[in-house]
Amino acid sequence: MNYGPILFLGIFLSFALSWAGMVFLPQKQLGHQELAKPFDAEALYPTPHSGLAEQGRQVYRAEGCAACHTQQVRPQDVPQYGLRFTVAQDYLRDEPVQFGSLRLGPDLANIGARMPDAKWHLLHLYNPRITIEKSLMPQYKYLFEKRKIRGERSANALDLPKGFEVEEGFEVVPTDRADSLVAYMKSLRSDASLFESPLPTVPETDDTNAAPASAEAATPTNTNSPEK
Amino acid sequence: MKSDAKKSVRNDESEPKASQTAAPVFIFVVLALLLYWGALHIDQYGGGFRKEVYAPFKSVKEVAKLHPKKSGDDVFERGEKIYALACAGCHQPSGLGSPGVAPPVAGSEWVLTPGPGRALLIAYNGLTGPITVKGTEWNLAMLAMGQQLGLSDEDLAAVLTYIRGNAAWGNNASAVTVEQVKAHRPTMDSRTQPWTAEELLKIPETE
Amino acid sequence: MMRSSSSPNQPASGAAGDRDPAFPTVEKIDASCRGALMFLFTAALLWLALSSLFAVLGSVKMHAAGMLANVDWLTYGRVRPAAVDMFLYGFLSQAGIAAAIWILCRLGKVALVSGVTLIVGAVFWNLGVLLGVFGIFTGQSTGYEWFEFPQYAVAVLFVAYLIMGIVGLLTFAYRNERHTYVSQWFILAAFFIFPWLLSTAGLLLLVSPVRGATQAAIAYWFANGFLLLWLMPLALGIIFYMVPKVSNQLLNNHYLAVISFWSWLLTAGWSGIPVGARLPAWMPSVSTVASVLLLVPAVAMFINWRATWIKSPAKQEGGVAFKFISFAAFAFILWALAFAANFLPPVAQVVEFTLFGLAIAQLATYGVVAMAIFGAIYFIVPRIAGTEWIFGRVKGHFLFSVAGLVLIVFAWGVGGILQGTSWNNPLSDFMKSVRVAVPFIGIGTIGFLLLLIAHLLFLSNLVSVIRRCCTACCGSGKEARK
């Protein structure tokens, strides 16, 4: 190993090996995934999000919500966070994918299904302690605008409960950033029944009792099932 | 201290070298054993390198099996059928219940007791009045499902086995035997009213 | 005092005292490094102090929800990544490169090929880090952990790295001493792999992003490679150099080092995908195996170091540096065990997504890499600057660093286990898991405060060294800087 080029070659080969295994192979396997046809719906999954929700995803990224929140439902998380565990298919349209690695707050992969109420989300973002006692989540007051009421109170002003009101004559309205973030929260749901991760009960069609032995026969319409 | 460091600054010409001792053999043995274990691990949990297989599944076959359920006389599968028929309407296929309809059975402390007694009595004779499940208070009423449908001891054992041990919900309590159900038969048959949470709490968890 | 020239343990041929007259003297070598390395070390230490300031703020913000809620650039989700990236890129990478290049010079018995080029690279590097941190604070973070810097900053960093990396590689290529030592292998591997990591992640995540979950796979691969194939090899290179150097011994076993090096390199790149990651089962299970296999080189290296320093009655020589180095060695073996455990499914079942993961990362980046680099800086600077440290402050730095690190790792480790236990209890609601963690987050904050004190001591010490160096040898100091 006193010969530089040979040392170099060894380093190159051993790293290239892991590159092939952990970058190239995943890309080959998952990089060309198609939209899937779920068992329980006609629309291809994942369905596209609204433009507002897509903007909200960028707010989520910029504010670093992923520093405290995961978007990964593991099998053991199913009772708390969703109907089924999430799989690569669920993230197909995400850019960037916000897996997260620390769960200081709850998982959000399915928050749209768990908490579809926009008002709740806005209050929670403005000051999480309004909705959750002793919440540790940071307040996102800067996503809101406190302004003087001119004439009528704005329709979208927050209804702040007792103890959290602002001064008389002022109101708090969400900025575009807050609105889009909430639209994003509502768009987060992973509840289509997929081949890799079906919902607990699969609709029983009459002719499936034939008990097919192979995967492809079992899922004739699922584009996500193993290649034929 | 100071002079020490100065010293080392001065005696600085020699650079580290390694002594050419033979490598201990044990390291190869350990490496070989771990490689062997690694191969086994990937074989068992690697899902055959298929993109459709996620833990806890181990092969595409296993995933596919989930799909159209084969009819079998497996206790668990029988329990699933009964659950879908008798309980899922209120407690949801997910076991998570639904506000205003029924509390969750997934992760419920009433289901995950060491013994099946309390949940068994609820399933057979029904339940009424306030009950706290996973920190939330409910005040609804559940019909005497078991009694009305005339579920047999075997049926009850199966459905309880299913809700207690349903890993997809995160439940992992022990299976229920027909004998355990039989032991409660007298109580179940003599009861004409739905139970209340208060009464049930008097029954030991282990029963 | 005479030990090094008369020690019976010295190799029979080609070492101590019998320097080839054609090779430059150590004084010459050190002088060639002076300007560039002092620049790199000083800049790195400034980033270190800044990052620990933001780390304190971040840790406070973890439990003070209402604090500074109106200032968007100081929100937790920006402060924390900014602090981490300043530490990883501003301090660890920069000081690591500097220490590594010095080791390459010393082991190759060759003067630094071009100090000026190195400084140019370093200027760009600091510009890149500055831009990146600015990007995070202004909401342009990429959202990938350890890779939050926006595209333009990554581009600058890449160019800056190429300049510095080439200086390193040329220094190795032009070495006078053809015989190579294990430190050089590790450093070379790191220097070669780092641009590959950075460019792969930059291209596949930022320039033309891959689809969906593949991004996550690549982000995991990058963060893992950044730790195991960039920072760790630099630290291992330093430890392998310092242990025999300071104890004035031959490294215990050459072949064991060879095996450790190659097995590390072959396995490290496969790790990094957490057990519960939402990727097909084969990826986490391959990572589990790789992480456990890493124990072999880790234990082998530790045995090798220990067997080397235990023989030496002289380990007080260069003592302060050795304290940091031996701490790094112990932290390394502890980390390797925790790291492997973390990838075992039954353990991950409890600790995944908890503070425990942060504790392990802190142990690796601070306990191993930063500690090794501290040791190296304490060893190198007196040699290249010709001025001694103020020893009281070094001692203080060591004590505060160790105390702070132990507090953080303990608090997050235990807090994480409690969090995970609470989640796995179906009867417990989420807020309970938050409540059990809060006191431990508080202890962590104290730990970060101690680290801040340690780093300020370190910085003030360096400033005093530089001041004395400049006044003492004004002429020669300036000359070397030109």
Short mmCIF file of N, CA and C in Angstrom, two decimals, chain B residues 4 17 23 31 44 52 70 76 85 95-96 98 101 149 154 170 184 199 203 206:
data_model
loop_
_atom_site.label_atom_id
_atom_site.label_comp_id
_atom_site.label_asym_id
_atom_site.label_seq_id
_atom_site.Cartn_x
_atom_site.Cartn_y
_atom_site.Cartn_z
N ASP B 4 6.85 20.38 29.43
CA ASP B 4 6.53 19.12 28.77
C ASP B 4 6.24 19.33 27.29
N LYS B 17 5.10 5.08 12.81
CA LYS B 17 5.19 3.93 11.91
C LYS B 17 4.48 2.79 12.61
N ALA B 23 -1.50 -10.09 12.12
CA ALA B 23 -2.83 -9.75 12.64
C ALA B 23 -3.40 -10.93 13.40
N LEU B 31 -15.13 -11.62 11.81
CA LEU B 31 -15.61 -11.05 10.56
C LEU B 31 -16.44 -12.08 9.79
N GLN B 44 -33.48 -13.11 5.43
CA GLN B 44 -34.76 -13.21 6.13
C GLN B 44 -35.58 -11.93 6.06
N GLU B 52 -41.73 -4.04 -3.49
CA GLU B 52 -43.08 -4.09 -2.93
C GLU B 52 -43.08 -4.52 -1.48
N LYS B 70 -58.03 -15.44 1.70
CA LYS B 70 -58.47 -16.82 1.48
C LYS B 70 -59.34 -17.22 2.64
N PHE B 76 -57.62 -16.58 13.74
CA PHE B 76 -57.46 -15.14 13.53
C PHE B 76 -58.32 -14.66 12.37
N LEU B 85 -68.15 -8.19 10.48
CA LEU B 85 -69.59 -8.34 10.47
C LEU B 85 -70.23 -7.64 11.67
N GLY B 95 -60.18 -0.14 13.56
CA GLY B 95 -60.15 -0.30 15.00
C GLY B 95 -60.06 1.02 15.75
N LEU B 96 -60.04 2.12 15.01
CA LEU B 96 -59.82 3.42 15.66
C LEU B 96 -61.10 4.06 16.16
N SER B 98 -64.76 6.01 16.09
CA SER B 98 -65.16 7.19 15.36
C SER B 98 -65.93 8.06 16.34
N VAL B 101 -69.64 7.71 17.71
CA VAL B 101 -70.15 6.38 17.37
C VAL B 101 -69.60 5.32 18.32
N LEU B 149 -76.47 -11.62 18.18
CA LEU B 149 -76.07 -12.43 17.02
C LEU B 149 -75.93 -13.88 17.39
N GLU B 154 -66.73 -20.33 20.40
CA GLU B 154 -65.65 -20.31 19.43
C GLU B 154 -65.59 -18.97 18.72
N GLY B 170 -51.38 -2.38 16.11
CA GLY B 170 -50.44 -2.19 17.20
C GLY B 170 -50.83 -2.97 18.44
N HIS B 184 -66.46 -17.72 31.51
CA HIS B 184 -67.32 -16.55 31.76
C HIS B 184 -68.77 -16.80 31.38
N GLU B 199 -68.74 -1.21 36.89
CA GLU B 199 -68.89 -2.61 37.28
C GLU B 199 -67.73 -3.43 36.74
N ILE B 203 -63.96 -6.28 38.02
CA ILE B 203 -63.47 -7.60 37.59
C ILE B 203 -61.95 -7.50 37.40
N THR B 206 -56.95 -9.72 35.11
CA THR B 206 -56.35 -10.96 34.65
C THR B 206 -57.39 -11.99 34.24
#
